[in-house]
Amino acid sequence: MSSMTTTFADLTTIGVGGPISSFIEPADDDELIDSIRRADGGRIPLAVIGGGSNILVADEPFDGVVLRDARRGVSIVDGGSTGSGGNRVRIKAQAGCVWDDLVDATVSRGWHGIEGLSGIPGTVGASVVQNIGAYGQEVATSVRSVRVWDRAALVVRDIEASRMGFGYRTSMLKHSMYQAPGVPDRRFFPTPRFVVLAVEFELFRTGYATVGYGQLAKALGVEVGAEMEPARVRTAVLSIRGAKGMLEDARRYNLAAMRGMRAQSGLAAALSHQKGLDEESLADRHSCGSFFVNPVLPLRRGATLPPEAPRFEAVLPDGSPGVKTSAAWLIEHSGFARGFRVTPQARASLSTRHTLALTNRGGATAEDVAVLARTVAAGVLSTFKVDLMPEPVIVGVDVP
Ligand SMILES: Cc1cc2nc3c(=O)[nH]c(=O)nc-3n(C[C@H](O)[C@H](O)[C@H](O)COP(=O)(O)OP(=O)(O)OC[C@H]3O[C@@H](n4cnc5c(N)ncnc54)[C@H](O)[C@@H]3O)c2cc1C
């Protein structure tokens, strides 16, 4: 593939971002680690990416190396007959494996533990960077260990889940690319110090999945806590996500730069499910998912929010109790409706189905998205005095 012509717009779900000097896809461990070592040794900017679904990159050329892991193998480490109590299965997935292909493969065997995370775009490697979560599940619960390349110590390490620093949409991997919240560590950013090579998961081999989330329970017509086949949960999650535009546009895997990433069966199913959607509905999928994290505020600060604002118990970074509120609620109640655009001609807008997703309606630039993000964040700040923090990794763009 010609590295000269690949752009971040080709490689990201939101479809924005400038041209890349060197795009490489190593297909084995040695080549992968050598490429990282060469870039780091030469102080060349390095971005390791997966599905490009949690990253917003500037329109200017990226004068460095963009590396996408082409290793997508999944193997069974312990099939459940020994060592793990019979009901558990341990599997190892290489970092480049598309997340939803892994979920599909495990659910189709009747295994459960990650079925609630169906349809989240991206790869296995990135799933542990921000501890993906949805519908009452977080990947952290099913991770046993993570194999990484440590770019500082120049060694391969196996990190136990208990040492991963998993939290709400974060991990010590994510922290390792920042000096302080929002302040990139130039030695590593926009990629963690620890590049994920593989993840070992422990799933349940037998029994039923538990429905752990109100909206999902409602869609399934059951109570929270009900148990059922993991495949039923997966189907319901995919349908809720589809209705909210919170699935990626599967047509992107037909682009030259994306071809071969998804398992054929997964891609065929995703394409058939989105058949018949009009271009506006598909544009709702051209996003980075939720653009802002739900703010976690000190208790005193939380008490000053309007009584009707959603509130959930949470813990602040320093370990003290806090209150989590909903970024979507704050945005809506600051006067930004679904579909909001800064001007009628703007090429970026809030999704027409979900206020938390910033979308590319066709031909948007990173700056168009940034203008929208800054406008929304400024509106929330002036209405509620709450700073919204972006969820995606922001590279070279002034947000917010
Ligand atoms: C429509 C949509 C819906 C979404 N819904 C959810 C949701 O429900 N829950 C949720 O948690 N997230 C959600 N997301 C966000 C996103 O899918 C996840 O964060 C995902 O894990 C990102 O994976 P990726 O491979 O695309 O990462 P990328 O965007 O490619 O990279 C993100 C970051 O991870 C780093 N990274 C990538 N691969 C590696 C690796 N091998 N080792 C170390 N670092 C690496 C990159 O350097 C970068 O810093 C959604 C996104 C979209 C577009």
Short mmCIF file of C-alpha atoms and ligand atoms in Angstrom, two decimals, residues 11-14 32 46-56 67 69 71 95-97 99 116-135 148 169 173-174 177-178 188-198 241 245-249 252 261 284-290 357 391-393 395, ligand 1:
data_model
loop_
_atom_site.label_atom_id
_atom_site.label_comp_id
_atom_site.label_asym_id
_atom_site.label_seq_id
_atom_site.Cartn_x
_atom_site.Cartn_y
_atom_site.Cartn_z
CA LEU A 11 -8.17 5.22 8.87
CA THR A 12 -10.64 6.76 11.32
CA THR A 13 -14.35 6.26 11.89
CA ILE A 14 -14.98 10.01 11.88
CA LEU A 32 6.19 -4.86 15.08
CA LEU A 46 4.70 7.30 16.38
CA ALA A 47 0.99 6.63 16.39
CA VAL A 48 -0.04 3.02 16.93
CA ILE A 49 -3.66 2.77 15.87
CA GLY A 50 -6.30 0.08 15.76
CA GLY A 51 -9.69 0.87 14.24
CA GLY A 52 -9.20 4.64 14.48
CA SER A 53 -12.48 4.91 16.37
CA ASN A 54 -11.26 6.87 19.36
CA ILE A 55 -8.90 9.36 17.81
CA LEU A 56 -9.27 12.81 16.26
CA LEU A 67 1.51 1.62 12.74
CA ASP A 69 -0.94 -4.23 14.02
CA ARG A 71 -1.75 -9.75 13.81
CA ALA A 95 -3.87 -6.73 19.52
CA GLY A 96 -4.87 -6.25 15.88
CA CYS A 97 -7.97 -8.45 16.15
CA TRP A 99 -12.98 -6.19 18.86
CA GLY A 116 -22.58 -6.43 26.33
CA LEU A 117 -19.64 -4.87 24.50
CA SER A 118 -20.93 -6.05 21.12
CA GLY A 119 -20.60 -3.56 18.32
CA ILE A 120 -17.97 -1.32 19.93
CA PRO A 121 -15.64 -0.40 17.08
CA GLY A 122 -11.87 -0.81 17.28
CA THR A 123 -9.40 -3.49 18.18
CA VAL A 124 -8.48 -5.74 21.08
CA GLY A 125 -5.29 -3.71 21.68
CA ALA A 126 -7.14 -0.44 22.20
CA SER A 127 -9.96 -2.04 24.22
CA VAL A 128 -7.78 -2.15 27.32
CA VAL A 129 -6.34 1.35 26.80
CA GLN A 130 -9.59 3.05 27.68
CA ASN A 131 -11.29 0.07 29.35
CA ILE A 132 -14.20 0.01 26.95
CA GLY A 133 -17.60 -0.26 28.54
CA ALA A 134 -21.28 -0.33 27.66
CA TYR A 135 -24.61 -1.74 28.85
CA VAL A 148 2.87 -5.10 26.10
CA ARG A 169 -12.80 4.79 30.52
CA LEU A 173 -1.85 2.60 29.67
CA LYS A 174 -3.93 5.65 28.88
CA MET A 177 0.83 8.97 27.41
CA TYR A 178 -0.01 12.04 29.50
CA PHE A 188 5.00 8.70 23.84
CA PHE A 189 1.87 10.61 22.80
CA PRO A 190 -0.43 9.86 20.96
CA THR A 191 0.28 6.24 21.90
CA PRO A 192 0.85 4.83 25.38
CA ARG A 193 4.31 4.01 26.70
CA PHE A 194 3.05 0.41 26.70
CA VAL A 195 2.01 -0.88 23.27
CA VAL A 196 -0.41 -3.78 23.61
CA LEU A 197 0.71 -6.94 21.82
CA ALA A 198 -1.98 -9.33 23.08
CA ARG A 241 -26.63 0.64 19.08
CA GLY A 245 -26.11 5.47 15.34
CA MET A 246 -23.52 4.07 17.76
CA LEU A 247 -22.18 1.47 15.36
CA GLU A 248 -19.50 2.23 12.82
CA ASP A 249 -20.32 2.44 9.12
CA ARG A 252 -15.31 1.70 5.64
CA MET A 261 -9.12 -5.94 8.87
CA ASP A 284 -24.60 9.54 12.21
CA ARG A 285 -22.09 6.69 12.41
CA HIS A 286 -19.17 8.84 11.26
CA SER A 287 -18.03 9.79 14.74
CA CYS A 288 -15.56 8.88 17.49
CA GLY A 289 -18.43 7.51 19.60
CA SER A 290 -19.07 9.57 22.73
CA ALA A 357 -21.53 11.98 19.25
CA GLU A 391 -12.99 11.00 25.46
CA PRO A 392 -11.04 10.41 22.21
CA VAL A 393 -7.31 10.91 21.88
CA VAL A 395 -3.80 14.85 18.19
C1 LIG B 1 -19.72 4.56 16.84
C2 LIG B 1 -18.81 4.39 18.03
C3 LIG B 1 -19.30 3.86 19.21
C4 LIG B 1 -18.47 3.69 20.33
N1 LIG B 1 -18.98 3.17 21.47
C5 LIG B 1 -18.19 2.98 22.56
C6 LIG B 1 -18.69 2.42 23.76
O1 LIG B 1 -19.87 2.07 23.85
N2 LIG B 1 -17.86 2.25 24.80
C7 LIG B 1 -16.54 2.59 24.74
O2 LIG B 1 -15.82 2.40 25.72
N3 LIG B 1 -16.01 3.14 23.60
C8 LIG B 1 -16.80 3.33 22.52
N4 LIG B 1 -16.29 3.90 21.38
C9 LIG B 1 -14.89 4.33 21.35
C10 LIG B 1 -13.93 3.31 20.69
O3 LIG B 1 -14.62 2.38 19.92
C11 LIG B 1 -13.10 2.55 21.72
O4 LIG B 1 -12.36 3.45 22.50
C12 LIG B 1 -12.11 1.58 21.05
O5 LIG B 1 -11.51 0.76 22.04
C13 LIG B 1 -11.01 2.27 20.26
O6 LIG B 1 -10.33 1.27 19.54
P1 LIG B 1 -9.47 1.61 18.26
O7 LIG B 1 -8.75 0.36 17.90
O8 LIG B 1 -10.34 2.18 17.20
O9 LIG B 1 -8.47 2.70 18.83
P2 LIG B 1 -7.78 3.89 18.02
O10 LIG B 1 -8.77 4.99 17.84
O11 LIG B 1 -7.10 3.38 16.83
O12 LIG B 1 -6.72 4.36 19.11
C14 LIG B 1 -7.14 4.95 20.33
C15 LIG B 1 -5.94 5.04 21.28
O13 LIG B 1 -5.53 3.71 21.60
C16 LIG B 1 -4.16 3.55 21.26
N5 LIG B 1 -3.93 2.21 20.76
C17 LIG B 1 -4.48 1.60 19.68
N6 LIG B 1 -3.99 0.35 19.56
C18 LIG B 1 -3.10 0.20 20.57
C19 LIG B 1 -2.24 -0.85 20.97
N7 LIG B 1 -2.17 -2.02 20.32
N8 LIG B 1 -1.45 -0.66 22.06
C20 LIG B 1 -1.48 0.50 22.75
N9 LIG B 1 -2.25 1.54 22.40
C21 LIG B 1 -3.05 1.38 21.32
C22 LIG B 1 -3.87 4.60 20.20
O14 LIG B 1 -2.49 4.91 20.17
C23 LIG B 1 -4.72 5.74 20.71
O15 LIG B 1 -4.06 6.41 21.74
C24 LIG B 1 -17.11 4.07 20.25
C25 LIG B 1 -16.62 4.63 19.05
C26 LIG B 1 -17.46 4.77 17.95
C27 LIG B 1 -16.91 5.35 16.67
#
